[in-house]
PDB file of C-alpha atoms in Angstrom:
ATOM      1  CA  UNK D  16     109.839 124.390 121.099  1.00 42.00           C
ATOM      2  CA  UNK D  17     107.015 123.808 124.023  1.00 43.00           C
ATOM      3  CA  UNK D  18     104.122 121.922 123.611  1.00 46.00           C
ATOM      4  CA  UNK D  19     102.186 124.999 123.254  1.00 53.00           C
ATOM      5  CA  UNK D  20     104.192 126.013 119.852  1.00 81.00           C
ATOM      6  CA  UNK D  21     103.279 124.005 117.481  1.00 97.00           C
ATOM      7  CA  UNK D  22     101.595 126.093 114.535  1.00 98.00           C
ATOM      8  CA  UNK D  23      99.673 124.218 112.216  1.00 98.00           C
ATOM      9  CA  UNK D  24      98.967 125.027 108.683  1.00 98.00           C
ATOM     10  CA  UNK D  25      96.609 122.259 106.335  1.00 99.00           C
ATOM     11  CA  UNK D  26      96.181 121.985 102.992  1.00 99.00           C
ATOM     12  CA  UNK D  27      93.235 120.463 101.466  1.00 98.00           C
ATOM     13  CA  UNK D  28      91.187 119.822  98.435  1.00 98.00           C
ATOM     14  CA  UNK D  29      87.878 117.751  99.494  1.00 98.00           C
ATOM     15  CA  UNK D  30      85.823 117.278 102.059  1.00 98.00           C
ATOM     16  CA  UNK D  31      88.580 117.164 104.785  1.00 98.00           C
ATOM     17  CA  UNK D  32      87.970 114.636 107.006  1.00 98.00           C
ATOM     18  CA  UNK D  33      91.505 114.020 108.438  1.00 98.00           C
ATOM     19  CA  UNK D  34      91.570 117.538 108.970  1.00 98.00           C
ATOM     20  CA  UNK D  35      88.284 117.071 111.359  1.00 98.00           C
ATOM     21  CA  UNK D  36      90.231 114.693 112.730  1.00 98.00           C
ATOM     22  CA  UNK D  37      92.824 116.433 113.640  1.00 98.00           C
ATOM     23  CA  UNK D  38      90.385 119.049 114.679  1.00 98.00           C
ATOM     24  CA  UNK D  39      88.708 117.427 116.852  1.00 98.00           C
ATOM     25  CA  UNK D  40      92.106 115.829 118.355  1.00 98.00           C
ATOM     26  CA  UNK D  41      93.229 119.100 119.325  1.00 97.00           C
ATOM     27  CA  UNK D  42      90.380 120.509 120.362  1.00 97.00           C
ATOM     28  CA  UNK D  43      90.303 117.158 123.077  1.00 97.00           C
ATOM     29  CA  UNK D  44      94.024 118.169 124.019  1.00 96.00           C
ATOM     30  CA  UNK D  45      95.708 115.447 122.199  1.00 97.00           C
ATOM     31  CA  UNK D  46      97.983 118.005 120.305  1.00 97.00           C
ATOM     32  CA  UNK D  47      99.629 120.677 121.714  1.00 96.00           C
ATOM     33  CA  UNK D  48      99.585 122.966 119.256  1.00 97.00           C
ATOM     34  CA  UNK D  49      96.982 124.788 116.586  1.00 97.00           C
ATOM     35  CA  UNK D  50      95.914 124.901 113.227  1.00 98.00           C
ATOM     36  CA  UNK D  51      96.729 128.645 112.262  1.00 98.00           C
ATOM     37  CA  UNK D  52      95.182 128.728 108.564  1.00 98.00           C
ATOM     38  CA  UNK D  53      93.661 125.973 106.171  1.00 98.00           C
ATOM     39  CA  UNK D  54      94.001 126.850 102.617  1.00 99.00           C
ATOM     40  CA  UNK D  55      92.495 124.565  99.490  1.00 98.00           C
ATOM     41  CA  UNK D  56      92.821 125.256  95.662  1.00 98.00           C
ATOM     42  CA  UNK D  57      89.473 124.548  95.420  1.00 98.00           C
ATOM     43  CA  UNK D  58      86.407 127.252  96.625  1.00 98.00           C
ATOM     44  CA  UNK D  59      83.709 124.272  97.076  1.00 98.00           C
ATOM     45  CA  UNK D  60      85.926 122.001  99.483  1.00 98.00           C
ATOM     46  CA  UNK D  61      83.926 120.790 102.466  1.00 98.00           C
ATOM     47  CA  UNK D  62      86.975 120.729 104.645  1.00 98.00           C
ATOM     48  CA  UNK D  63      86.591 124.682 104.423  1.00 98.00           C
ATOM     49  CA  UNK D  64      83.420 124.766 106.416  1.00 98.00           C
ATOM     50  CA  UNK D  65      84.664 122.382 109.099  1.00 98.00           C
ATOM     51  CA  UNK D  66      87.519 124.969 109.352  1.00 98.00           C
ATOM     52  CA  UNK D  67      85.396 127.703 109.812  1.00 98.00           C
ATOM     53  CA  UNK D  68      82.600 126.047 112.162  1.00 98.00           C
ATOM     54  CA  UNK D  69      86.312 125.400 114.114  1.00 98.00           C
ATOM     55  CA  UNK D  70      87.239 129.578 114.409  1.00 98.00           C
ATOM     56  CA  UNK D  71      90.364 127.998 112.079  1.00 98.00           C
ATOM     57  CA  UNK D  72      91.429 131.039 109.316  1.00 98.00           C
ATOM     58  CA  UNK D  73      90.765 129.750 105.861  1.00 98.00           C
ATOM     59  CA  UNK D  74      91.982 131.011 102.080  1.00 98.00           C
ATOM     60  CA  UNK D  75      91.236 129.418  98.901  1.00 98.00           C
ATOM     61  CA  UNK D  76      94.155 129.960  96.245  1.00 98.00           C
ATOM     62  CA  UNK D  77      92.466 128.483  92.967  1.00 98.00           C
ATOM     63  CA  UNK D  78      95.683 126.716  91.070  1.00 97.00           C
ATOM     64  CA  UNK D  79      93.541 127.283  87.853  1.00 97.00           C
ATOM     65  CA  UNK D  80      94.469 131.148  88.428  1.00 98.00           C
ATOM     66  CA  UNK D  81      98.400 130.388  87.907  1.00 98.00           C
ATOM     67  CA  UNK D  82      99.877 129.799  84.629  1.00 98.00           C
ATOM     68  CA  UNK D  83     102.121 126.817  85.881  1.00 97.00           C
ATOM     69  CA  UNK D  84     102.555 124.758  88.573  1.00 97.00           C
ATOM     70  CA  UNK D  85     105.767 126.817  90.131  1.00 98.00           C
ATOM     71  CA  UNK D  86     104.084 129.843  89.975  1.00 98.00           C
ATOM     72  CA  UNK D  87     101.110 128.344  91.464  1.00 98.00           C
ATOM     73  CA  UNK D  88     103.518 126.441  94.327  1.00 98.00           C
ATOM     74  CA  UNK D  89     105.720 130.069  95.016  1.00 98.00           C
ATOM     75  CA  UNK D  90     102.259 131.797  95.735  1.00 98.00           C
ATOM     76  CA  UNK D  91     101.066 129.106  98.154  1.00 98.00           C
ATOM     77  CA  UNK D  92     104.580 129.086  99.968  1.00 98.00           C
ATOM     78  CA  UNK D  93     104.039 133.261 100.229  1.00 98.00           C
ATOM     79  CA  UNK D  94     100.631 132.016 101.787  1.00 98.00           C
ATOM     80  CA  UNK D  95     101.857 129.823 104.102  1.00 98.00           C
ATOM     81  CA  UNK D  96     105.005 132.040 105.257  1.00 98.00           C
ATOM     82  CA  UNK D  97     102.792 134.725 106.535  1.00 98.00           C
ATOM     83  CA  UNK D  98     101.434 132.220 109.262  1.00 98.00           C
ATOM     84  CA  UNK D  99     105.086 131.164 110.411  1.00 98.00           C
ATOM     85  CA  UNK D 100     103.668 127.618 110.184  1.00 98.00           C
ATOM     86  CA  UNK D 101     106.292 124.802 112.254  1.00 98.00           C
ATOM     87  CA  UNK D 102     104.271 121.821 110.355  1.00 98.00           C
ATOM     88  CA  UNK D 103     102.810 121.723 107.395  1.00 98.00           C
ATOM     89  CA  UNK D 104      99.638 119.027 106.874  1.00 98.00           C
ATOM     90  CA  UNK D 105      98.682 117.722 103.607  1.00 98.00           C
ATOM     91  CA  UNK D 106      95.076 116.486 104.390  1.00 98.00           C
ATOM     92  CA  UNK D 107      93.966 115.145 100.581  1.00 97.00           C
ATOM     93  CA  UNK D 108      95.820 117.945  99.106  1.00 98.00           C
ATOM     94  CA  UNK D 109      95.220 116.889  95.302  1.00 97.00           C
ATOM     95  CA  UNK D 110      97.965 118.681  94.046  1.00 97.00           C
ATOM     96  CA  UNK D 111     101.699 117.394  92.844  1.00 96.00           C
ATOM     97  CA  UNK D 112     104.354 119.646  94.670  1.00 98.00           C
ATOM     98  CA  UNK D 113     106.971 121.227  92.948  1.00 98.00           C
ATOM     99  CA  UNK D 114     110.933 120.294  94.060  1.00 98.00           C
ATOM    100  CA  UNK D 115     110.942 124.224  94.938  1.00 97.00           C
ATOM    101  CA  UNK D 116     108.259 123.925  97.233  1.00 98.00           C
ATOM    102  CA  UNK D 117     108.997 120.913  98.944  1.00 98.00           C
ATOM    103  CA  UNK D 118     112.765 121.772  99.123  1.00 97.00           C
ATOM    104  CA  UNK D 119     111.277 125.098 101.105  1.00 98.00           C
ATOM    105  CA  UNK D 120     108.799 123.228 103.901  1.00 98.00           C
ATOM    106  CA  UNK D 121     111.216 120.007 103.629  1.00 96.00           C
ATOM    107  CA  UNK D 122     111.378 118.480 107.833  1.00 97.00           C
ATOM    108  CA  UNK D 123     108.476 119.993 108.074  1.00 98.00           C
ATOM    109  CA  UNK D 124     105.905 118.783 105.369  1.00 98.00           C
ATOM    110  CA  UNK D 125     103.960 115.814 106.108  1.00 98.00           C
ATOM    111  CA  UNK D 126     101.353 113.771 103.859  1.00 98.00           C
ATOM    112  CA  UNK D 127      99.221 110.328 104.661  1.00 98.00           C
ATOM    113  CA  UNK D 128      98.982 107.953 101.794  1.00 98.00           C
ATOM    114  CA  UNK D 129      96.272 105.083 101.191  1.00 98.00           C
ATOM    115  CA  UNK D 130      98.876 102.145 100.936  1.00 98.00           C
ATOM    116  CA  UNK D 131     101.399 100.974 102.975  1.00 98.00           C
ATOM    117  CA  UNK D 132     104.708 102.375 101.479  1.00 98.00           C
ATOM    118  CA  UNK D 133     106.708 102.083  99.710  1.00 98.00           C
ATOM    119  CA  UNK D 134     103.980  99.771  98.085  1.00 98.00           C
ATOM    120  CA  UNK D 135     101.350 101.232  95.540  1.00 98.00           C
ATOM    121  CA  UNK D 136     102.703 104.705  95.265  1.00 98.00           C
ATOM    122  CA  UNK D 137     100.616 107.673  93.397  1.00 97.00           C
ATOM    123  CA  UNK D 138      96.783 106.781  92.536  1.00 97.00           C
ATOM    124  CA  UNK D 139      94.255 104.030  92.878  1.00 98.00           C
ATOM    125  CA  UNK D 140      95.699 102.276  95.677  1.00 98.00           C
ATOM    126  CA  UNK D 141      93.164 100.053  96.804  1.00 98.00           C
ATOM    127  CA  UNK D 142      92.409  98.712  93.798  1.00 98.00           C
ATOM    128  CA  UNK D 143      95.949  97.876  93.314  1.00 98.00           C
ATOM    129  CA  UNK D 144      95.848  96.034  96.109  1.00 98.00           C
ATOM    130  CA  UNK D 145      92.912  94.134  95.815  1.00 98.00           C
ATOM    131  CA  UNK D 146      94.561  93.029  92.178  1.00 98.00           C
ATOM    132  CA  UNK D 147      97.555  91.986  93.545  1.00 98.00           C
ATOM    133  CA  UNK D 148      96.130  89.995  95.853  1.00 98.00           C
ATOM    134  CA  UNK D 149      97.461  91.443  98.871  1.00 98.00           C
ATOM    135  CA  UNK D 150      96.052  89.972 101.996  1.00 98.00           C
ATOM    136  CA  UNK D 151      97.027  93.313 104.203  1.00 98.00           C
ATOM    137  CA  UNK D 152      96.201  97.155 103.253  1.00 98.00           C
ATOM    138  CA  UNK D 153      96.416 100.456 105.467  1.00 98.00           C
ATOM    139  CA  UNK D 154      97.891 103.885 104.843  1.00 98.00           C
ATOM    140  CA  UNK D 155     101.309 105.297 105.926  1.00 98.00           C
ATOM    141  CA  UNK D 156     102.252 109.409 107.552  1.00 98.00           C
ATOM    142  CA  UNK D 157     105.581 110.244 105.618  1.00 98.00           C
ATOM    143  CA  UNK D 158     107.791 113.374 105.655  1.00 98.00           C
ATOM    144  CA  UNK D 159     107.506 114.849 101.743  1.00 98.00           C
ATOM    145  CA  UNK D 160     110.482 114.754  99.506  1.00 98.00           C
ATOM    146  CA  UNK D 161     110.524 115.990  95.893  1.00 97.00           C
ATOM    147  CA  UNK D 162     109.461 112.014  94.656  1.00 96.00           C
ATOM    148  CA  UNK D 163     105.975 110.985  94.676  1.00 96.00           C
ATOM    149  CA  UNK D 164     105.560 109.237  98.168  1.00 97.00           C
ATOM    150  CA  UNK D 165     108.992 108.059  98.295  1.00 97.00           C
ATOM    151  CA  UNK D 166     109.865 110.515 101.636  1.00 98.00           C
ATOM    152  CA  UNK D 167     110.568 108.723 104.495  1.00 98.00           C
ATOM    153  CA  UNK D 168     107.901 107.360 106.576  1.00 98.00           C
ATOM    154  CA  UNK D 169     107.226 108.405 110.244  1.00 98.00           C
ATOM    155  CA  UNK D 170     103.976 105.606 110.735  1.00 98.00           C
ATOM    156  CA  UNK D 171     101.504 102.711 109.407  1.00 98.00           C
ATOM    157  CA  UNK D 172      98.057 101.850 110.052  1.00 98.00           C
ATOM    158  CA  UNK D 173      97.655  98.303 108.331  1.00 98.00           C
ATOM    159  CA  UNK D 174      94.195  96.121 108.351  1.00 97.00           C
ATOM    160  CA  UNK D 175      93.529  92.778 106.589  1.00 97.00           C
ATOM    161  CA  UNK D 176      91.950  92.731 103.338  1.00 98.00           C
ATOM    162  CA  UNK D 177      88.754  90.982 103.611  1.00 97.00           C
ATOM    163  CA  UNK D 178      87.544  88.398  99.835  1.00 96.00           C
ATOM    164  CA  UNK D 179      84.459  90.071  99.939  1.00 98.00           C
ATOM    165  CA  UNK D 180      86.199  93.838 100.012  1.00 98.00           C
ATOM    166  CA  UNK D 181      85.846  95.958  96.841  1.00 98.00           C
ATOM    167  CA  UNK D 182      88.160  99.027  96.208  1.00 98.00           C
ATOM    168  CA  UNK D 183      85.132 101.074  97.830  1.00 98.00           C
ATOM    169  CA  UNK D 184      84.697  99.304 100.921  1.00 98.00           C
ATOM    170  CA  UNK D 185      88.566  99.294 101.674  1.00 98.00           C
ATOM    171  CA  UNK D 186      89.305 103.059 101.082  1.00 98.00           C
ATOM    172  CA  UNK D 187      85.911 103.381 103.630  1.00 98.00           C
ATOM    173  CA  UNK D 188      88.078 100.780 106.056  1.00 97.00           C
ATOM    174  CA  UNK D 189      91.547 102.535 105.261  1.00 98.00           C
ATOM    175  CA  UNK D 190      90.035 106.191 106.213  1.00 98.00           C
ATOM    176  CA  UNK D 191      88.835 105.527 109.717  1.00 97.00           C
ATOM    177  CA  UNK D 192      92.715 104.146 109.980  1.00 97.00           C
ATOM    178  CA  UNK D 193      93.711 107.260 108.648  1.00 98.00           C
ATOM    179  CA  UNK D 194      91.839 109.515 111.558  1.00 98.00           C
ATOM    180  CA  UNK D 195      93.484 107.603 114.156  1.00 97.00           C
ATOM    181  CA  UNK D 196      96.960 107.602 112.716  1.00 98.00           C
ATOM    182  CA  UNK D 197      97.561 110.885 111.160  1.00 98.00           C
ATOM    183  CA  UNK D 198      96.486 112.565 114.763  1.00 98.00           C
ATOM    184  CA  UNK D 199      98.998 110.495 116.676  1.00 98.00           C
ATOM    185  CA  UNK D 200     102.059 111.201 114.123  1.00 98.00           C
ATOM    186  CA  UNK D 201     101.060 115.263 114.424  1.00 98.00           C
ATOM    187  CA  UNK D 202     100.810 114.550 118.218  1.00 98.00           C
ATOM    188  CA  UNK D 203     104.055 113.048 118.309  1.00 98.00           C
ATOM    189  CA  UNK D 204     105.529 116.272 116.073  1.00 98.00           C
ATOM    190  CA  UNK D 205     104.042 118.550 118.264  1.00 97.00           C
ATOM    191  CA  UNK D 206     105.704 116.567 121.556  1.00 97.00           C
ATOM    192  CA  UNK D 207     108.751 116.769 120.005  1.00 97.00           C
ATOM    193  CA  UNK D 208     109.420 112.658 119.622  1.00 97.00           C
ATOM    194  CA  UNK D 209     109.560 113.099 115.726  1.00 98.00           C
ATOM    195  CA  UNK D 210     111.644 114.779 113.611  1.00 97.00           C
ATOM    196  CA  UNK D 211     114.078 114.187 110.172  1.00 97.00           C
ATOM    197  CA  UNK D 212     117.783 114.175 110.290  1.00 96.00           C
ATOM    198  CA  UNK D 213     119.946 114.134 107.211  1.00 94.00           C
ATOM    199  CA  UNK D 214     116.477 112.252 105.504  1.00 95.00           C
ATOM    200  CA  UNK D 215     115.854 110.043 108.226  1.00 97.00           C
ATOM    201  CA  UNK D 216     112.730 109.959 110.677  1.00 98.00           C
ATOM    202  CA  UNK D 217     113.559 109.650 113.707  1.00 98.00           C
ATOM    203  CA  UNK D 218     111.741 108.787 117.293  1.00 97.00           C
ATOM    204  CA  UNK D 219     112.753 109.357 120.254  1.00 97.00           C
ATOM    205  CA  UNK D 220     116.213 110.767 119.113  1.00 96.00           C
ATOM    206  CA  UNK D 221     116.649 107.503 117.306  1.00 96.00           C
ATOM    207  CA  UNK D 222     116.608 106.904 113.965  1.00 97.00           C
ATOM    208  CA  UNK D 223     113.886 104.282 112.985  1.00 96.00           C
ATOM    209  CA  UNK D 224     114.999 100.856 111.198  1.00 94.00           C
ATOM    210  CA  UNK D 225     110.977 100.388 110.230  1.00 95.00           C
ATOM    211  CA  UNK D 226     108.000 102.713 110.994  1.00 96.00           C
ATOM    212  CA  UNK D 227     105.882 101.675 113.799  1.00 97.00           C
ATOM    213  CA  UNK D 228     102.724 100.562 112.583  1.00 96.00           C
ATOM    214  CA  UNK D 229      99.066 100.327 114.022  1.00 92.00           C
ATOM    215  CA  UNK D 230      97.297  97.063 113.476  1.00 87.00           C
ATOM    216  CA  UNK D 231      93.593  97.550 113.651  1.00 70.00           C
ATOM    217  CA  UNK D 232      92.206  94.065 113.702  1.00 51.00           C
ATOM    218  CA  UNK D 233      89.265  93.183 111.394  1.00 38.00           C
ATOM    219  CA  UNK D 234      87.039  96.753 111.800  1.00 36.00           C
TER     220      UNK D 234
END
């Protein structure tokens, strides 16, 4: 594949801002590639208008028009096949995958999480963390896998926690990591440095002992 190739398909649910930012990082030239179609299950997700300001092809498929969740997921991958997509983006994608579906986009399905992983996996992260005490937050790019955010991860974006930081104030801290991290990783994809082997990321044709992580000082 040339830098050129990468197609890009994003799925969303809400207001999309890591898909701007990954918008706006191709339109700069930071990624070689583009996003070929940006589908949410829901019609009133902002992330649909930035699409569409950006000449990006957008569908809504609303998962309340499927009778279960695999019938829901074989429609979506019928969607996404007809845009040949080489990396699929889950950009606050509010939906649980089915095994089917993942096990069909697998090496090439990517999500970013609000936690570092493999701590605080599923919902409420920051709060979690701010109960536990932790003294370091940030958010994590991983290759999906039919578990709930247990595929392997690619990168971290980490930040302290500050005493006077409420779950609100860190997911605001944790998203500006997440538009400079999930850009790079896709970046990376596109150059060819990342891929998985036999469940493994690996960089640089090496397999990685422990993601690379951003540090981000005290934003």
């Amino acid at each position: 594949m040339t830098r050129a190739d990468l197609r890009i398909a994003v799925l969303i649910s809400g207001s999309g801002s890591n898909l701007q930012a990954l918008l706006d990082a191709i339109a700069g030239g930071e990624i070689a590639g583009r996003i070929v179609r940006v589908i949410s299950n829901r019609a009133e997700a902002g992330g649909l208008e930035r699409a569409r300001r950006a000449g990006v092809e957008t569908e809504v498929l609303p998962h309340g028009d499927y009778p279960d969740r695999e019938t829901y997921d074989a429609a979506l991958a019928a969607r996404l096949n007809t845009v040949s997509p080489d990396l699929v983006v889950l950009a606050g994608f509010m939906r649980i995958l089915s095994d089917g579906f993942v096990e069909a986009f697998q090496g090439r399905l990517v999500n970013i999480h609000p936690s570092l992983l493999p701590a605080y996996r599923g919902l409420h992260t920051h709060a979690r963390a701010l109960q536990a005490g932790d003294r370091e937050h940030g958010c994590s790019v991983h290759y999906v896998i039919p578990a709930l955010d247990a595929g392997p991860v690619i990168a971290q974006a980490s930040l302290p926690v500050h005493e006077t930081d409420t779950p609100e104030s860190l997911e605001t801290r944790v998203r500006t990591l997440e538009h400079r991290l999930y850009p790079l990783v896709v970046r990376w994809i596109a150059d060819g440095r990342v891929a998985m082997r036999a469940g493994r990321v690996c960089l640089d044709g090496e397999p990685l002992s422990r993601p690379p992580c951003i540090t981000a000082g005290t934003p």
